[in-house]
XYZ file of C-alpha atoms in Angstrom:
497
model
C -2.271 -20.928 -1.577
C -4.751 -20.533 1.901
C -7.739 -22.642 1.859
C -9.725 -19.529 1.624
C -8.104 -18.848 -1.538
C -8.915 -21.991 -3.174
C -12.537 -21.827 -2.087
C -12.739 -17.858 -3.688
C -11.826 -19.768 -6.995
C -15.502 -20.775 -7.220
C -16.938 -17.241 -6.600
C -18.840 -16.206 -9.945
C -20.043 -20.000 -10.916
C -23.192 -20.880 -10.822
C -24.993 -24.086 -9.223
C -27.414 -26.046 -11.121
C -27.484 -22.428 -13.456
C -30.142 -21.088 -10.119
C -27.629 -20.289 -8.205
C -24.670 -17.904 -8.416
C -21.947 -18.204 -5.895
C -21.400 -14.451 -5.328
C -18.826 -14.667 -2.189
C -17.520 -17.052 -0.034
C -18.446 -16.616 3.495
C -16.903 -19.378 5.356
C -16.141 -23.099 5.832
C -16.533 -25.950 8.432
C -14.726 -29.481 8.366
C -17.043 -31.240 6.125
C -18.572 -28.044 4.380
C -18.196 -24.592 2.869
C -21.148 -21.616 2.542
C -21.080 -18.865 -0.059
C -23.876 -16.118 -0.373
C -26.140 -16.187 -3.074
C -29.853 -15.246 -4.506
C -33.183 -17.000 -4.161
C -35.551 -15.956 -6.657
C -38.011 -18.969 -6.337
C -38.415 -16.615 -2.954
C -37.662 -13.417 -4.240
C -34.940 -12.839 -1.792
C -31.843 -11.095 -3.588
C -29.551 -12.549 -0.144
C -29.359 -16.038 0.688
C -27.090 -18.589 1.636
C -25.453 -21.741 0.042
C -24.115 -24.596 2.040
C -22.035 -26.851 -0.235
C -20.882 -30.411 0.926
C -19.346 -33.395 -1.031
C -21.911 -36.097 -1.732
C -21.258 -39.717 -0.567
C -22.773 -42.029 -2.682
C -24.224 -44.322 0.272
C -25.294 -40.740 2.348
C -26.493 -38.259 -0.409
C -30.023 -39.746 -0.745
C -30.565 -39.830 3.183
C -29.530 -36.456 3.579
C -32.025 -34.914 0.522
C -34.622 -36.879 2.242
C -33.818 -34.859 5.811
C -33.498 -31.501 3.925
C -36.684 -31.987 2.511
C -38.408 -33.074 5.383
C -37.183 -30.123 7.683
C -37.935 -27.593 4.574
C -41.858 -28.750 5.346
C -41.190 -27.104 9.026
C -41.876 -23.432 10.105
C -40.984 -21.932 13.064
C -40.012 -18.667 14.194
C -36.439 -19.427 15.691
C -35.610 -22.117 13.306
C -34.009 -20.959 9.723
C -35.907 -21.689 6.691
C -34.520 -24.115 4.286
C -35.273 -22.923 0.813
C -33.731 -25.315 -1.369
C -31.166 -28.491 -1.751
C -30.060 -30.813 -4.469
C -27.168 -32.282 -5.635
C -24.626 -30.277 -7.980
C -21.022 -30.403 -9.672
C -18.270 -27.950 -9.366
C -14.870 -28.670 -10.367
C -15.673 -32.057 -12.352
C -16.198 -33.660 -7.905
C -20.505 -34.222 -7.103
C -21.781 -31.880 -4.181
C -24.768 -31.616 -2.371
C -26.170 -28.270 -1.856
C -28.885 -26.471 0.690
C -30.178 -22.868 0.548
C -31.270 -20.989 3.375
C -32.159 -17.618 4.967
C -29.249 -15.434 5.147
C -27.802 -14.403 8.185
C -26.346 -11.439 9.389
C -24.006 -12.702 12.208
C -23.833 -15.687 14.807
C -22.630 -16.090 18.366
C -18.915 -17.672 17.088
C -18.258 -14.103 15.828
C -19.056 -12.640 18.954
C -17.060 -14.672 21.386
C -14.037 -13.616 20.043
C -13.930 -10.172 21.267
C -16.229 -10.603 24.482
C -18.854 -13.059 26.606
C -22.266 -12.716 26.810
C -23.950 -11.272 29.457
C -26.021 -12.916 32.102
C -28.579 -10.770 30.849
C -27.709 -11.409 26.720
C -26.986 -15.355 27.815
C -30.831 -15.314 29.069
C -32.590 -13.718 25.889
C -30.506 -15.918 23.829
C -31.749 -18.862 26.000
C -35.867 -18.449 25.340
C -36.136 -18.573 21.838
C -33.647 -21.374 21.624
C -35.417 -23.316 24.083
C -39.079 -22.688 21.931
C -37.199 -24.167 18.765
C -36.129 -27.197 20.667
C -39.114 -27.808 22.211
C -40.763 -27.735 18.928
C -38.305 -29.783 17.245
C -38.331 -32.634 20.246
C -42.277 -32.589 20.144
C -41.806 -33.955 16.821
C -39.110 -36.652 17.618
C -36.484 -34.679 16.088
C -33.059 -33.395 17.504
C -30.697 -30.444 16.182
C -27.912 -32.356 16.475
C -25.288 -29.659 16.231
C -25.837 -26.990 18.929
C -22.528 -24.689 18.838
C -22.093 -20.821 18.670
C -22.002 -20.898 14.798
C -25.585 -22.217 14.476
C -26.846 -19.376 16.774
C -27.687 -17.030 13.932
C -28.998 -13.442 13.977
C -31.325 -12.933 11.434
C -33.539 -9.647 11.100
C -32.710 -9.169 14.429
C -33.911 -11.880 15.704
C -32.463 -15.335 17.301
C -32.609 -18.803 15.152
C -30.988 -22.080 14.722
C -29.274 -23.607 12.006
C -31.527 -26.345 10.438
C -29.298 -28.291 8.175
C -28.550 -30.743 10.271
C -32.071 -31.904 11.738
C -32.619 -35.320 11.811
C -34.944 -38.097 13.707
C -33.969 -38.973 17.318
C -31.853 -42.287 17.302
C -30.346 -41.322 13.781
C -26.856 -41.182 13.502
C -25.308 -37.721 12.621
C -24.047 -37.073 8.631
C -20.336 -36.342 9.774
C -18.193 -39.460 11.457
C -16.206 -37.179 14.041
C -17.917 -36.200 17.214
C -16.391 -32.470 18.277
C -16.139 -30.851 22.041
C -19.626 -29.931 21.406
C -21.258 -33.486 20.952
C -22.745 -35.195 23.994
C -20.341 -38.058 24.819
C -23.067 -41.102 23.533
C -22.198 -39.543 20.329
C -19.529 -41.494 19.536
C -22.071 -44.487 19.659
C -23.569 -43.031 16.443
C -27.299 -42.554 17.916
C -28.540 -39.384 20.301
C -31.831 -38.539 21.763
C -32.909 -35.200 22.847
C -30.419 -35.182 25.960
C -28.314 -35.008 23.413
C -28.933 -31.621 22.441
C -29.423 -30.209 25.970
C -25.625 -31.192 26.683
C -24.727 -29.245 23.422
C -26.902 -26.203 25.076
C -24.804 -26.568 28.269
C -21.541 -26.543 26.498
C -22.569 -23.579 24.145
C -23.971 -21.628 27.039
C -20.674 -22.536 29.033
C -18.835 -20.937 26.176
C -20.582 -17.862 25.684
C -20.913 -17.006 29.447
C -16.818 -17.685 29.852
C -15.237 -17.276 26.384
C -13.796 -20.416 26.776
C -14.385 -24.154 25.430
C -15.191 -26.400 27.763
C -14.638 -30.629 26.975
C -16.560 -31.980 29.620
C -16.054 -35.103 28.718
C -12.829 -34.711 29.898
C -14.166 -33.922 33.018
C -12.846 -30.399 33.485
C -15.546 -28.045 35.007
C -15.654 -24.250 34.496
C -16.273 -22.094 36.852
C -19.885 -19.918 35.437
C -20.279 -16.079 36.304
C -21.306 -15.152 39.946
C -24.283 -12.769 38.648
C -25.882 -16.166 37.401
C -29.046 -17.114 38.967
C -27.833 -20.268 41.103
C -30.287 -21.997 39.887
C -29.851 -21.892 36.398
C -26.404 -22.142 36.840
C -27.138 -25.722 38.018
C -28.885 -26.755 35.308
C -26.208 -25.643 32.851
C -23.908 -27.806 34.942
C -26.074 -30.909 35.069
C -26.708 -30.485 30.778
C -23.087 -31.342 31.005
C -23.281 -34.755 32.672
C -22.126 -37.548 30.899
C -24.872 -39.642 31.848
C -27.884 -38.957 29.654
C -30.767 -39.951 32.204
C -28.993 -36.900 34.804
C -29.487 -34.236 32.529
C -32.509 -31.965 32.897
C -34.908 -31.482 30.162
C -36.070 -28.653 27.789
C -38.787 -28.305 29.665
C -36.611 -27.829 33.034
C -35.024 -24.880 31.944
C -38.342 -23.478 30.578
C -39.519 -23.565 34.158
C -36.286 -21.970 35.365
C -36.745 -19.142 33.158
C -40.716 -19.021 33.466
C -41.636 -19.654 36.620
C -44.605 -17.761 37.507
C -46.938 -21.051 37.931
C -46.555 -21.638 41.486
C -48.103 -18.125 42.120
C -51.884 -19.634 42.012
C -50.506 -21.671 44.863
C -49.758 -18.307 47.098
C -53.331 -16.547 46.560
C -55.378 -20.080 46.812
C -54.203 -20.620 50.725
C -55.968 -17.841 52.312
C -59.195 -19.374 50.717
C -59.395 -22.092 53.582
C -62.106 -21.129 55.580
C -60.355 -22.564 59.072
C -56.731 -20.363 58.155
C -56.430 -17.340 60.372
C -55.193 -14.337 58.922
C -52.260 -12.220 60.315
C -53.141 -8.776 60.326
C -49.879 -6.984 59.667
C -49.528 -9.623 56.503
C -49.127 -8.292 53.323
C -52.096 -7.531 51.041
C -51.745 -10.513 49.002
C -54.020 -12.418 51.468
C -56.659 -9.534 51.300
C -57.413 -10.139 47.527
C -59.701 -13.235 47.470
C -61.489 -11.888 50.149
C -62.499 -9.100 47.482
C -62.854 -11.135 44.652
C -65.731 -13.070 46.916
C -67.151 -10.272 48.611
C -69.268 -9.182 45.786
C -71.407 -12.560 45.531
C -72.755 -11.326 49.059
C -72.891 -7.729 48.881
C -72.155 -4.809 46.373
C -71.195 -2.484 49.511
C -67.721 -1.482 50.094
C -65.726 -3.128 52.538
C -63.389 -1.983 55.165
C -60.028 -3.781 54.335
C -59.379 -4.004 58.080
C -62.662 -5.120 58.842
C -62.306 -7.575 56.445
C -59.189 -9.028 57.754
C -60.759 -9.321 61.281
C -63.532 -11.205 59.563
C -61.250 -13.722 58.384
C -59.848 -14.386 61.197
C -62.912 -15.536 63.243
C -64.892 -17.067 61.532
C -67.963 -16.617 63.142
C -67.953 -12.787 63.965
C -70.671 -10.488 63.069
C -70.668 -8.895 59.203
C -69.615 -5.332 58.994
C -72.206 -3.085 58.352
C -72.464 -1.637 54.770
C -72.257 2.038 56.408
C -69.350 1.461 58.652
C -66.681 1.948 56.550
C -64.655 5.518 56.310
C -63.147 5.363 52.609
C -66.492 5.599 51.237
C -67.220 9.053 53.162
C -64.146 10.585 50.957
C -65.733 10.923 47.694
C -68.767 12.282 49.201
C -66.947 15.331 50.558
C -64.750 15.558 47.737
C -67.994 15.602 44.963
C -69.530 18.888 45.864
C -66.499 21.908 45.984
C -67.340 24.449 48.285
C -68.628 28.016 47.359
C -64.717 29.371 48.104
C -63.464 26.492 45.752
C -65.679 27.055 43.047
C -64.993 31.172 43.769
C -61.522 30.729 42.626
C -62.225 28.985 40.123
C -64.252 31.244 38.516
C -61.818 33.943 39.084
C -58.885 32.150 37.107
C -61.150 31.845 34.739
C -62.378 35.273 34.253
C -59.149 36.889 35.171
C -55.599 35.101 34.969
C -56.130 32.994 31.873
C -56.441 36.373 29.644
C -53.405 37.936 31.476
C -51.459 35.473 30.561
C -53.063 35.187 27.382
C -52.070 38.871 27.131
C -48.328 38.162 28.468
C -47.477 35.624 26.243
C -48.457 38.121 23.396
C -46.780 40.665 24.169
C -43.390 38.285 24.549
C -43.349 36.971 21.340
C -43.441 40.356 20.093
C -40.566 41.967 21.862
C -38.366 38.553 20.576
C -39.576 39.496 17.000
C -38.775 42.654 17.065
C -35.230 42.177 18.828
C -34.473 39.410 16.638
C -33.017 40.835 13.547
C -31.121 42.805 15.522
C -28.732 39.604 17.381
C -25.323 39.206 16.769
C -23.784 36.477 14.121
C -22.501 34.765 16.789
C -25.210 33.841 18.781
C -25.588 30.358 20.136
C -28.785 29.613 17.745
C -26.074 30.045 14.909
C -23.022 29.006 16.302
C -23.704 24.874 15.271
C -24.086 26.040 11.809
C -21.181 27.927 11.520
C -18.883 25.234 13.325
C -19.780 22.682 10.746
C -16.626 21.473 9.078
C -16.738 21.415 5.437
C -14.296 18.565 4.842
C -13.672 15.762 5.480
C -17.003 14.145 4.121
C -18.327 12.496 7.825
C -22.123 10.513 8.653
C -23.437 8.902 11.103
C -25.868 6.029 11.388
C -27.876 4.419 14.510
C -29.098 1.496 13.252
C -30.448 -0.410 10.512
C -31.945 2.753 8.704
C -29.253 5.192 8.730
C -29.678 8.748 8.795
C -26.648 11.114 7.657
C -25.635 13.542 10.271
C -23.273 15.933 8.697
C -21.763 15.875 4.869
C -19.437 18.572 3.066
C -20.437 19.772 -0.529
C -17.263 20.899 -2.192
C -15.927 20.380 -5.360
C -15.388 16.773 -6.678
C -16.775 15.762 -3.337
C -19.558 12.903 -2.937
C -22.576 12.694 -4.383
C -24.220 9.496 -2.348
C -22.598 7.243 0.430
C -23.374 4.481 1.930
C -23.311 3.860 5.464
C -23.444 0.139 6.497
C -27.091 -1.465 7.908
C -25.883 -3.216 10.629
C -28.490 -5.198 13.060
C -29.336 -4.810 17.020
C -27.646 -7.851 17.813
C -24.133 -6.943 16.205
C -24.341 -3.305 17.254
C -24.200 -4.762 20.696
C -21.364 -6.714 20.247
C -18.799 -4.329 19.454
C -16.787 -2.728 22.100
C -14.854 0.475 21.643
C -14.675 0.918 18.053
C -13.639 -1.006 14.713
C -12.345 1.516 12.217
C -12.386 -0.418 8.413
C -10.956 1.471 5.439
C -11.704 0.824 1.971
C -9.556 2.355 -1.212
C -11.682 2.910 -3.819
C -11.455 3.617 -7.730
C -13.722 6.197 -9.475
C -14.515 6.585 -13.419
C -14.883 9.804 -14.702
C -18.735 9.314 -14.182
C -18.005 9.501 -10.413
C -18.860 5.424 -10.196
C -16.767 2.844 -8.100
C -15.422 0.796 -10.562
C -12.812 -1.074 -7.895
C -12.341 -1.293 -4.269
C -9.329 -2.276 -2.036
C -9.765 -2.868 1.331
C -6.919 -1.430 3.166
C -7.899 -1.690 6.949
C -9.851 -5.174 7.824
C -10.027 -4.097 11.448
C -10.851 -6.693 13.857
C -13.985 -8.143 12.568
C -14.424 -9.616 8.898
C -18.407 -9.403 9.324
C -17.419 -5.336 9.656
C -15.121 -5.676 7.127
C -17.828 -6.964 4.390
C -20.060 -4.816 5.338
C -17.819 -1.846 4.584
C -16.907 -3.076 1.059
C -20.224 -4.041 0.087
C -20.840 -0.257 1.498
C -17.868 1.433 -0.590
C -19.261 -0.096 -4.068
C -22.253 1.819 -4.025
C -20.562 5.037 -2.977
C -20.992 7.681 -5.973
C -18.768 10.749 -6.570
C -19.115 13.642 -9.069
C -17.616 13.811 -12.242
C -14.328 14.551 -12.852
C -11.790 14.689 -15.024
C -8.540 15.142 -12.666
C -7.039 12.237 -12.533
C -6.548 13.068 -8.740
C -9.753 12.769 -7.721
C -10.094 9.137 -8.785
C -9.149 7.528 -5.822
C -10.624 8.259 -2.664
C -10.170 6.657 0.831
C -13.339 5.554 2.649
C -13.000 5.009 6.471
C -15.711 3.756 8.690
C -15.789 3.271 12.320
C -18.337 1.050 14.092
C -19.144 1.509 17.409
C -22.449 0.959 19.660
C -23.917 4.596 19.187
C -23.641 3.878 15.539
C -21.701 3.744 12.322
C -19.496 6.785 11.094
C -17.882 7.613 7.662
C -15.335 9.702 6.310
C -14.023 10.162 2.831
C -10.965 11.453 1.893
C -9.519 11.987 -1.643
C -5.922 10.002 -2.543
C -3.299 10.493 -5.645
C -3.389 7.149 -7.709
């Protein structure tokens, strides 16, 4: 019997009677995570992380839970609940959080991020740490499966949160722990070597140990800059790491612009004239306090660059003199005008008229096989196919024939995961249909090469409905779904028991 197996032997209990373990959606080395319901937050999806309960530990860890739970931010995921629970006659502890769609170790598998992808994961991670290092706390357990999607949107695992200079709840230090780890305590350089090894990975597809001291090469489309940083995260000496707040200023750097427009302020710096206009625009932004007249750029720049030369008359300058001659139109301009006006509107008034009425009456009399009717008539009746876009799907074709389907259900899948695929994942599903035309039992006969696919087609397939029927024949039918970037495609097709 797998390990999965054994855990699937809890699905259907129920923690603490709040709680029902509906499916199990994966495991760590100290812990495993089903789905399950919230109603104390009316969310029907949430998730359960289950872990034994040392005697010594169990009351630290509640403590941690409960003091994270008081936190909200945007990129970090909420915790909803914990406590402490029995299944199986052993004592558990238990946390509840948001539910998320996908994270970045389900990605990695079938391709690296790119530069672009590694960047807009980077922001909102760095915005959670930030916050959480403001408050003298650490994540303590950056790695690809604690960069969740949820809604769309980036966030971070926040299970294992806990006060800078507190020693992690799990003895073994992994590839993605900073090397002082195995000291017990970490501060916040800490996490910013378990960024650097995450971002490593995701960049590369490949796990890098650097405490081993093996370096890995990072893509050449990566800004040299940042790609220095990444490399530094992974020193093994805390105090040559750079901060948070370094690679915020990597990705943000915008504040030494003040710095460019303030030099041309000095009243002594002479101005090159074939400079680029940046230098022109204090000179505007302090030429009102003197005058309200328009000023010759060029003048301007001459008047910058000695100091002492005489002020430009108010009159002088030529870009004033074109919306005088453009304000009044001349008598031949405003001729023509009124002669469109009187004349070639009402023609083609007229024109258009007289067009739609030769296509009306011409139109009853075009053949079948026009192209306005050709789509129509090349619709196929059967198989059963739809197609999706995105999280609200939209059915794009369907065949109405006898014993055919009634409703399907196309899988909701989120920005983030669309992104990920490449090529296509095709998923099939054998279902089972009562005479009612309900799915009573599904099989899943095609996993493809994603499980997060593969759930989402079975949870899909249940809520499938057919039409009545009494043929036995009809009662199983064969749901196949493809997912690809442009969207997500379905096909039914009827099977013999």
């Amino acid at each position: 019997m797998t390990e999965t197996e054994i855990w699937t032997k809890w699905e259907s209990q129920v923690v603490n009677g709040v709680f029902p373990l509906r499916r199990f959606l994966g495991r760590s080395n100290h812990s495993v995570v089903f789905l399950t319901e919230c109603k104390a937050h009316n969310l029907s999806h949430a998730a359960i992380k289950i872990l034994p309960a040392g005697a010594a530990q169990a009351e630290t860890q509640l403590a941690r839970w409960k003091s994270v739970a008081a936190y909200s931010h945007p990129h970090l995921i909420r915790l909803l609940d914990s406590g402490q629970c029995k299944l199986g006659g052993h004592p558990f502890l238990y946390v509840v959080t948001e539910y998320a769609e996908q994270n970045l170790a389900q990605i990695l598998p079938h391709r690296a991020l790119t530069v672009g992808e590694a960047t807009e994961l980077l922001a909102p991670t760095l915005d959670a740490l930030a916050f959480l290092h403001r408050k003298g706390m650490l994540h303590g357990r950056l790695k690809p499966p604690n960069f969740l999607v949820v809604n769309d949107g980036l966030k971070l695992s926040s299970d294992a949160i806990r006060a800078a200079g507190e020693p992690a709840a799990s003895a073994k230090p992994s590839a993605y722990d900073a090397p002082e780890a195995v000291h017990g305590a970490m501060g916040p350089a800490g996490d910013v070597y378990g960024l650097g090894v995450s971002l490593t990975e995701a960049l590369t597809q490949r796990l890098t140990d650097a405490r081993q001291g093996t370096e890995t090469s990072l893509p050449a489309l990566l800004a040299p800059a940042l790609a220095d940083l990444i490399r530094r995260a992974l020193s093994r000496d805390p105090t040559s790491r750079p901060t948070i707040a370094d690679f915020q200023a990597q990705l943000d750097p915008p504040a030494a612009a003040p710095a460019e427009t303030a030099a041309p302020v000095k009243a002594a710096a002479p101005v090159n004239p074939i400079a680029p206009v940046k230098p022109i625009v204090p000179a505007k932004s302090t030429a009102p306090a003197k005058s309200t007249a328009p000023v010759n750029p060029n003048a301007a720049a001459k008047a910058a660059a000695v100091p002492h030369a005489a002020p430009v008359p108010p009159a002088a300058p030529v870009p004033p003199a074109a919306p005088a001659r453009s304000a009044a139109p001349s008598r031949t301009t405003a001729a023509r005008e009124q002669f469109a006006t009187k004349w070639i509107v009402p023609a083609a008034a007229v024109l258009l008229i007289l067009s739609i009425g030769v296509w009306a009456a011409l139109r009853p009399f075009r053949s079948p096989s026009s192209p306005s009717t050709a789509p129509a008539a090349a619709e196929p009746a059967s198989p059963l196919s739809a197609r999706t876009a995105g999280p609200s799907p939209a059915i794009l074709a369907a065949a109405a024939a006898a014993g055919s389907v009634q409703h399907q259900e196309i899988p909701s899948i989120s920005r983030g995961a669309r992104d990920s695929i490449r090529g296509q994942i095709k998923v099939a599903v054998r279902v089972t249909v009562d005479r009612a035309g309900n799915v009573v039992a599904e099989n899943m006969q095609l996993h493809g090469s994603s499980r997060y696919f593969a759930r989402l087609a079975a949870d899909a397939a249940k809520k499938w409905k057919f039409a009545p029927a009494d043929n036995p024949s009809m009662r199983e039918w064969l749901l196949q779904f493809e997912f690809s970037r442009s969207g997500v495609s379905a096909r039914a097709t009827a099977r013999k028991p």
